[in-house]
Short mmCIF file of C-alpha atoms in Angstrom, two decimals:
data_model
loop_
_atom_site.label_atom_id
_atom_site.label_comp_id
_atom_site.label_asym_id
_atom_site.label_seq_id
_atom_site.Cartn_x
_atom_site.Cartn_y
_atom_site.Cartn_z
CA UNK A 505 7.76 14.27 13.23
CA UNK A 506 8.22 17.85 11.99
CA UNK A 507 11.96 17.83 12.69
CA UNK A 508 12.39 14.53 10.90
CA UNK A 509 10.46 15.76 7.85
CA UNK A 510 12.56 18.89 7.46
CA UNK A 511 15.75 16.86 7.81
CA UNK A 512 14.60 14.71 4.91
CA UNK A 513 13.69 17.60 2.61
CA UNK A 514 17.25 17.82 1.19
CA UNK A 515 17.02 14.10 0.40
CA UNK A 516 13.69 14.67 -1.35
CA UNK A 517 15.21 17.51 -3.37
CA UNK A 518 18.14 15.31 -4.41
CA UNK A 519 15.87 12.43 -5.40
CA UNK A 520 13.49 14.61 -7.42
CA UNK A 521 16.24 16.58 -9.13
CA UNK A 522 17.91 13.37 -10.28
CA UNK A 523 14.71 12.45 -12.12
CA UNK A 524 13.87 15.49 -14.21
CA UNK A 525 13.87 19.25 -14.31
CA UNK A 526 16.21 21.87 -12.92
CA UNK A 527 17.33 22.25 -9.32
CA UNK A 528 15.40 25.51 -9.03
CA UNK A 529 12.20 23.94 -10.36
CA UNK A 530 12.36 21.03 -7.93
CA UNK A 531 13.19 23.30 -5.00
CA UNK A 532 10.20 25.47 -5.81
CA UNK A 533 7.86 22.48 -5.97
CA UNK A 534 9.06 21.02 -2.67
CA UNK A 535 8.89 24.42 -0.97
CA UNK A 536 5.39 25.07 -2.29
CA UNK A 537 3.88 21.70 -1.40
CA UNK A 538 5.56 20.62 1.83
CA UNK A 539 3.07 21.28 4.63
CA UNK A 540 0.25 22.11 2.23
CA UNK A 541 -3.11 20.44 2.83
CA UNK A 542 -4.54 18.18 0.15
CA UNK A 543 -8.34 18.47 -0.02
CA UNK A 544 -10.33 15.29 -0.65
CA UNK A 545 -13.75 16.58 -1.82
CA UNK A 546 -16.63 15.09 0.14
CA UNK A 547 -18.51 14.41 -3.09
CA UNK A 548 -15.93 11.89 -4.27
CA UNK A 549 -17.07 8.29 -4.20
CA UNK A 550 -14.78 5.36 -3.48
CA UNK A 551 -14.86 1.90 -4.99
CA UNK A 552 -12.87 -1.33 -5.06
CA UNK A 553 -13.35 -2.83 -8.50
CA UNK A 554 -16.87 -1.79 -9.40
CA UNK A 555 -18.17 -2.09 -5.82
CA UNK A 556 -18.74 1.15 -3.83
CA UNK A 557 -17.14 1.04 -0.37
CA UNK A 558 -17.33 3.08 2.81
CA UNK A 559 -13.76 4.35 2.99
CA UNK A 560 -12.65 6.53 5.90
CA UNK A 561 -9.58 7.86 4.11
CA UNK A 562 -8.90 10.45 6.83
CA UNK A 563 -8.59 7.93 9.66
CA UNK A 564 -5.07 6.68 8.85
CA UNK A 565 -1.71 7.74 10.28
CA UNK A 566 -0.40 8.31 6.75
CA UNK A 567 -2.05 8.53 3.34
CA UNK A 568 -0.75 8.10 -0.17
CA UNK A 569 -2.86 9.81 -2.83
CA UNK A 570 -2.02 9.62 -6.50
CA UNK A 571 -3.77 11.55 -9.26
CA UNK A 572 -4.14 10.22 -12.81
CA UNK A 573 -5.62 12.29 -15.63
CA UNK A 574 -7.13 10.80 -18.78
CA UNK A 575 -4.52 12.16 -21.20
CA UNK A 576 -2.73 9.57 -23.32
CA UNK A 577 -2.65 5.91 -22.33
CA UNK A 578 -4.69 5.67 -19.12
CA UNK A 579 -3.57 2.10 -18.47
CA UNK A 580 0.09 3.18 -18.74
CA UNK A 581 -0.50 6.11 -16.41
CA UNK A 582 -2.33 4.04 -13.77
CA UNK A 583 0.37 1.31 -13.50
CA UNK A 584 -2.00 -0.83 -11.45
CA UNK A 585 0.16 -3.94 -11.10
CA UNK A 586 3.11 -1.86 -9.95
CA UNK A 587 0.96 0.03 -7.47
CA UNK A 588 -0.41 -3.26 -6.14
CA UNK A 589 3.09 -4.35 -5.06
CA UNK A 590 3.96 -0.97 -3.55
CA UNK A 591 0.70 -0.74 -1.58
CA UNK A 592 1.10 -4.24 -0.17
CA UNK A 593 4.63 -3.29 0.86
CA UNK A 594 3.32 -0.37 2.90
CA UNK A 595 0.59 -2.61 4.34
CA UNK A 596 3.16 -5.10 5.67
CA UNK A 597 3.21 -3.55 9.15
CA UNK A 598 0.09 -3.47 11.36
CA UNK A 599 1.76 -0.93 13.65
CA UNK A 600 1.27 1.95 11.19
CA UNK A 601 -2.00 2.57 9.38
CA UNK A 602 -1.39 3.64 5.77
CA UNK A 603 -4.34 4.50 3.51
CA UNK A 604 -4.11 4.63 -0.27
CA UNK A 605 -6.28 6.35 -2.84
CA UNK A 606 -5.97 6.58 -6.62
CA UNK A 607 -8.01 9.40 -8.14
CA UNK A 608 -8.66 9.00 -11.86
CA UNK A 609 -9.87 12.14 -13.62
CA UNK A 610 -12.00 10.59 -16.36
CA UNK A 611 -15.59 10.36 -17.53
CA UNK A 612 -14.98 6.87 -18.97
CA UNK A 613 -16.15 4.89 -15.95
CA UNK A 614 -16.62 1.59 -17.77
CA UNK A 615 -13.12 1.75 -19.22
CA UNK A 616 -11.53 2.48 -15.84
CA UNK A 617 -13.49 -0.30 -14.14
CA UNK A 618 -12.43 -2.71 -16.90
CA UNK A 619 -8.77 -1.79 -16.42
CA UNK A 620 -9.09 -2.29 -12.66
CA UNK A 621 -10.71 -5.71 -13.19
CA UNK A 622 -8.23 -6.83 -15.86
CA UNK A 623 -5.32 -5.93 -13.59
CA UNK A 624 -6.88 -7.65 -10.56
CA UNK A 625 -6.50 -4.42 -8.57
CA UNK A 626 -8.22 -4.57 -5.17
CA UNK A 627 -7.44 -1.13 -3.75
CA UNK A 628 -9.57 2.04 -3.52
CA UNK A 629 -10.09 4.07 -6.66
CA UNK A 630 -12.12 7.24 -7.11
CA UNK A 631 -13.35 7.92 -10.66
CA UNK A 632 -13.58 11.69 -10.66
CA UNK A 633 -15.64 12.44 -13.77
CA UNK A 634 -16.36 16.02 -12.63
CA UNK A 635 -12.71 16.90 -11.97
CA UNK A 636 -13.48 17.75 -8.33
CA UNK A 637 -10.04 16.85 -7.00
CA UNK A 638 -8.23 18.92 -9.63
CA UNK A 639 -10.46 21.92 -8.92
CA UNK A 640 -9.87 21.67 -5.17
CA UNK A 641 -6.11 21.19 -5.55
CA UNK A 642 -4.27 23.16 -8.27
CA UNK A 643 -1.70 20.44 -8.98
CA UNK A 644 1.83 20.62 -10.36
CA UNK A 645 1.84 20.17 -14.12
CA UNK A 646 4.10 17.11 -14.33
CA UNK A 647 2.65 13.64 -13.56
CA UNK A 648 5.68 12.66 -11.46
CA UNK A 649 4.74 15.45 -9.02
CA UNK A 650 1.09 14.41 -8.68
CA UNK A 651 1.54 11.73 -6.03
CA UNK A 652 1.66 12.80 -2.38
CA UNK A 653 2.49 11.31 0.99
CA UNK A 654 0.24 12.93 3.59
CA UNK A 655 0.23 12.94 7.37
CA UNK A 656 -2.80 12.35 9.59
CA UNK A 657 -4.03 15.90 8.88
CA UNK A 658 -3.74 15.51 5.08
CA UNK A 659 -0.66 17.77 5.03
CA UNK A 660 1.98 16.98 2.41
CA UNK A 661 5.20 15.60 3.88
CA UNK A 662 6.66 14.29 0.60
CA UNK A 663 5.74 14.12 -3.06
CA UNK A 664 6.81 11.95 -5.96
CA UNK A 665 5.76 8.62 -7.39
CA UNK A 666 7.09 5.59 -5.44
CA UNK A 667 6.14 3.31 -8.34
CA UNK A 668 8.35 5.13 -10.81
CA UNK A 669 11.21 5.98 -8.47
CA UNK A 670 12.69 3.50 -5.94
CA UNK A 671 14.39 6.38 -4.11
CA UNK A 672 11.02 8.01 -3.52
CA UNK A 673 9.73 4.65 -2.29
CA UNK A 674 12.61 4.44 0.20
CA UNK A 675 11.94 7.99 1.37
CA UNK A 676 8.24 7.23 1.91
CA UNK A 677 9.20 4.12 3.90
CA UNK A 678 11.59 6.13 6.10
CA UNK A 679 8.88 8.66 6.89
CA UNK A 680 6.11 6.13 7.45
CA UNK A 681 8.03 3.58 9.50
CA UNK A 682 10.41 6.05 11.16
CA UNK A 683 13.30 3.86 10.11
CA UNK A 684 15.98 3.85 7.47
CA UNK A 685 16.11 0.06 7.64
CA UNK A 686 12.54 -0.75 6.60
CA UNK A 687 12.41 -3.10 3.62
CA UNK A 688 9.48 -4.24 1.58
CA UNK A 689 8.56 -7.93 1.96
CA UNK A 690 10.03 -8.96 -1.39
CA UNK A 691 13.31 -7.18 -0.60
CA UNK A 692 14.09 -9.10 2.58
CA UNK A 693 14.98 -12.63 3.56
CA UNK A 694 11.26 -13.33 3.87
CA UNK A 695 10.24 -16.97 3.64
CA UNK A 696 7.10 -15.97 1.73
CA UNK A 697 7.24 -14.15 -1.59
CA UNK A 698 3.62 -12.93 -1.35
CA UNK A 699 3.22 -12.38 2.39
CA UNK A 700 0.65 -9.58 2.00
CA UNK A 701 -2.66 -10.29 0.23
CA UNK A 702 -5.46 -7.91 -0.65
CA UNK A 703 -8.88 -9.58 -0.49
CA UNK A 704 -10.73 -6.66 -2.05
CA UNK A 705 -14.35 -6.46 -0.90
CA UNK A 706 -15.81 -9.30 1.17
CA UNK A 707 -19.26 -9.77 2.68
CA UNK A 708 -20.00 -9.68 6.38
CA UNK A 709 -19.80 -13.12 7.95
CA UNK A 710 -17.96 -14.72 5.03
CA UNK A 711 -14.97 -16.97 5.66
CA UNK A 712 -12.09 -16.34 3.27
CA UNK A 713 -9.14 -18.72 3.05
CA UNK A 714 -5.80 -18.19 1.37
CA UNK A 715 -2.76 -20.45 1.03
CA UNK A 716 0.65 -18.93 1.75
CA UNK A 717 3.71 -20.79 0.49
CA UNK A 718 6.84 -20.66 2.63
CA UNK A 719 10.16 -21.43 0.96
CA UNK A 720 13.14 -22.34 3.12
CA UNK A 721 16.11 -20.99 1.18
CA UNK A 722 18.38 -21.19 4.21
CA UNK A 723 20.93 -23.89 4.88
CA UNK A 724 19.15 -25.15 8.00
CA UNK A 725 15.84 -26.87 8.68
CA UNK A 726 13.20 -24.73 10.38
CA UNK A 727 10.99 -26.14 13.14
CA UNK A 728 7.47 -24.74 13.37
CA UNK A 729 6.98 -23.45 16.89
CA UNK A 730 3.62 -21.69 16.83
CA UNK A 731 1.27 -19.64 14.68
CA UNK A 732 -0.26 -16.65 16.49
CA UNK A 733 -3.25 -14.92 14.81
CA UNK A 734 -3.84 -11.20 15.29
CA UNK A 735 -7.40 -11.79 16.58
CA UNK A 736 -10.10 -14.42 17.07
CA UNK A 737 -11.40 -13.91 13.51
CA UNK A 738 -8.16 -15.30 12.04
CA UNK A 739 -7.12 -18.97 12.15
CA UNK A 740 -4.25 -20.94 10.66
CA UNK A 741 -3.71 -24.52 9.56
CA UNK A 742 -0.39 -26.24 8.84
CA UNK A 743 -0.05 -30.00 8.35
CA UNK A 744 3.72 -30.04 8.81
CA UNK A 745 6.17 -29.54 11.69
CA UNK A 746 9.51 -29.04 9.98
CA UNK A 747 10.33 -26.97 6.90
CA UNK A 748 13.44 -28.62 5.52
CA UNK A 749 16.22 -26.66 3.89
CA UNK A 750 15.56 -26.12 0.20
CA UNK A 751 11.93 -27.20 0.44
CA UNK A 752 8.56 -25.44 0.69
CA UNK A 753 5.34 -25.89 2.64
CA UNK A 754 1.93 -24.21 2.71
CA UNK A 755 0.02 -22.57 5.53
CA UNK A 756 -3.72 -21.99 5.25
CA UNK A 757 -4.91 -18.70 6.75
CA UNK A 758 -8.65 -18.13 7.20
CA UNK A 759 -10.43 -14.89 8.05
CA UNK A 760 -14.06 -14.56 9.18
CA UNK A 761 -15.23 -11.14 8.01
CA UNK A 762 -16.29 -8.77 10.77
CA UNK A 763 -19.94 -7.86 11.15
CA UNK A 764 -19.21 -4.13 10.81
CA UNK A 765 -18.57 -2.65 7.34
CA UNK A 766 -15.04 -1.28 7.46
CA UNK A 767 -11.51 -1.53 6.19
CA UNK A 768 -9.64 -4.43 7.79
CA UNK A 769 -6.03 -5.49 8.33
CA UNK A 770 -5.47 -8.94 9.85
CA UNK A 771 -2.44 -11.19 10.10
CA UNK A 772 -0.91 -14.36 11.52
CA UNK A 773 2.67 -14.64 12.79
CA UNK A 774 4.48 -17.88 12.01
CA UNK A 775 7.19 -18.60 14.59
CA UNK A 776 10.12 -20.97 14.13
CA UNK A 777 12.38 -22.21 16.91
CA UNK A 778 15.48 -21.29 14.93
CA UNK A 779 14.47 -17.69 14.06
CA UNK A 780 14.11 -14.74 16.48
CA UNK A 781 11.38 -13.03 14.46
CA UNK A 782 8.20 -14.44 12.94
CA UNK A 783 7.13 -14.59 9.33
CA UNK A 784 4.05 -12.35 9.16
CA UNK A 785 1.24 -13.25 6.76
CA UNK A 786 -1.20 -10.41 6.13
CA UNK A 787 -4.76 -10.17 4.77
CA UNK A 788 -6.39 -6.78 4.15
CA UNK A 789 -9.39 -5.37 2.36
CA UNK A 790 -12.94 -4.10 2.98
CA UNK A 791 -15.98 -5.62 4.65
CA UNK A 792 -19.21 -4.62 2.93
#
């Protein structure tokens, strides 16, 4: 991992320099922050919407943490709908555990919670009214440098905002998935436009069902071979056998929430006789 990271540093420098600032400034920022530990204060609380959650942020293989201060238009700075798409893209693979956290430095809790609700954002947010994160981590001054990709030990391996810069998003994907060929679900030949769904916070024992629409934009009919759930708590229902060229069909995926409060990531693979790889349909969120 270390060798790969240092090989990608020149790419990170090129990407960041193309956005703003001088070469020297960007080089200094990368040199200062690469390998530096980001401290997540223990006093910070986590919530999805307005519901507090038990969030083990440190347990993941990789973490993305983005800091938003309250200066100017908070809604513009948060970019919740854009982040929703990017987060779901990184959640598309169950083989790598990626945690996300948005830290909002503001004492206007009701306003932040309203923005989260209005944007239908179902990912962890910490409303840091005491400025604990900023005090623990003297951050770069520019907002575009206040988003970090961390390793399992909370050490910075890249910085930059993947929402604002597609090149940063590609770099994050290379580091996380150890591949230059990883594509986000909406950038591939996926049969499903919204193959990753965040359920937010669900209650223990609840059964949650979502419909996924598959569109066959190929020139050949596709024959449903099998649907394989990731575990016994996931089931699938399809009332069709063939997805004809140019047509669409729905698959119903149900998840029975685990009895243990935790973050969850479940999926079902839809196999077709004519395709070597399945279409993966993902549900993720928190059990409370």
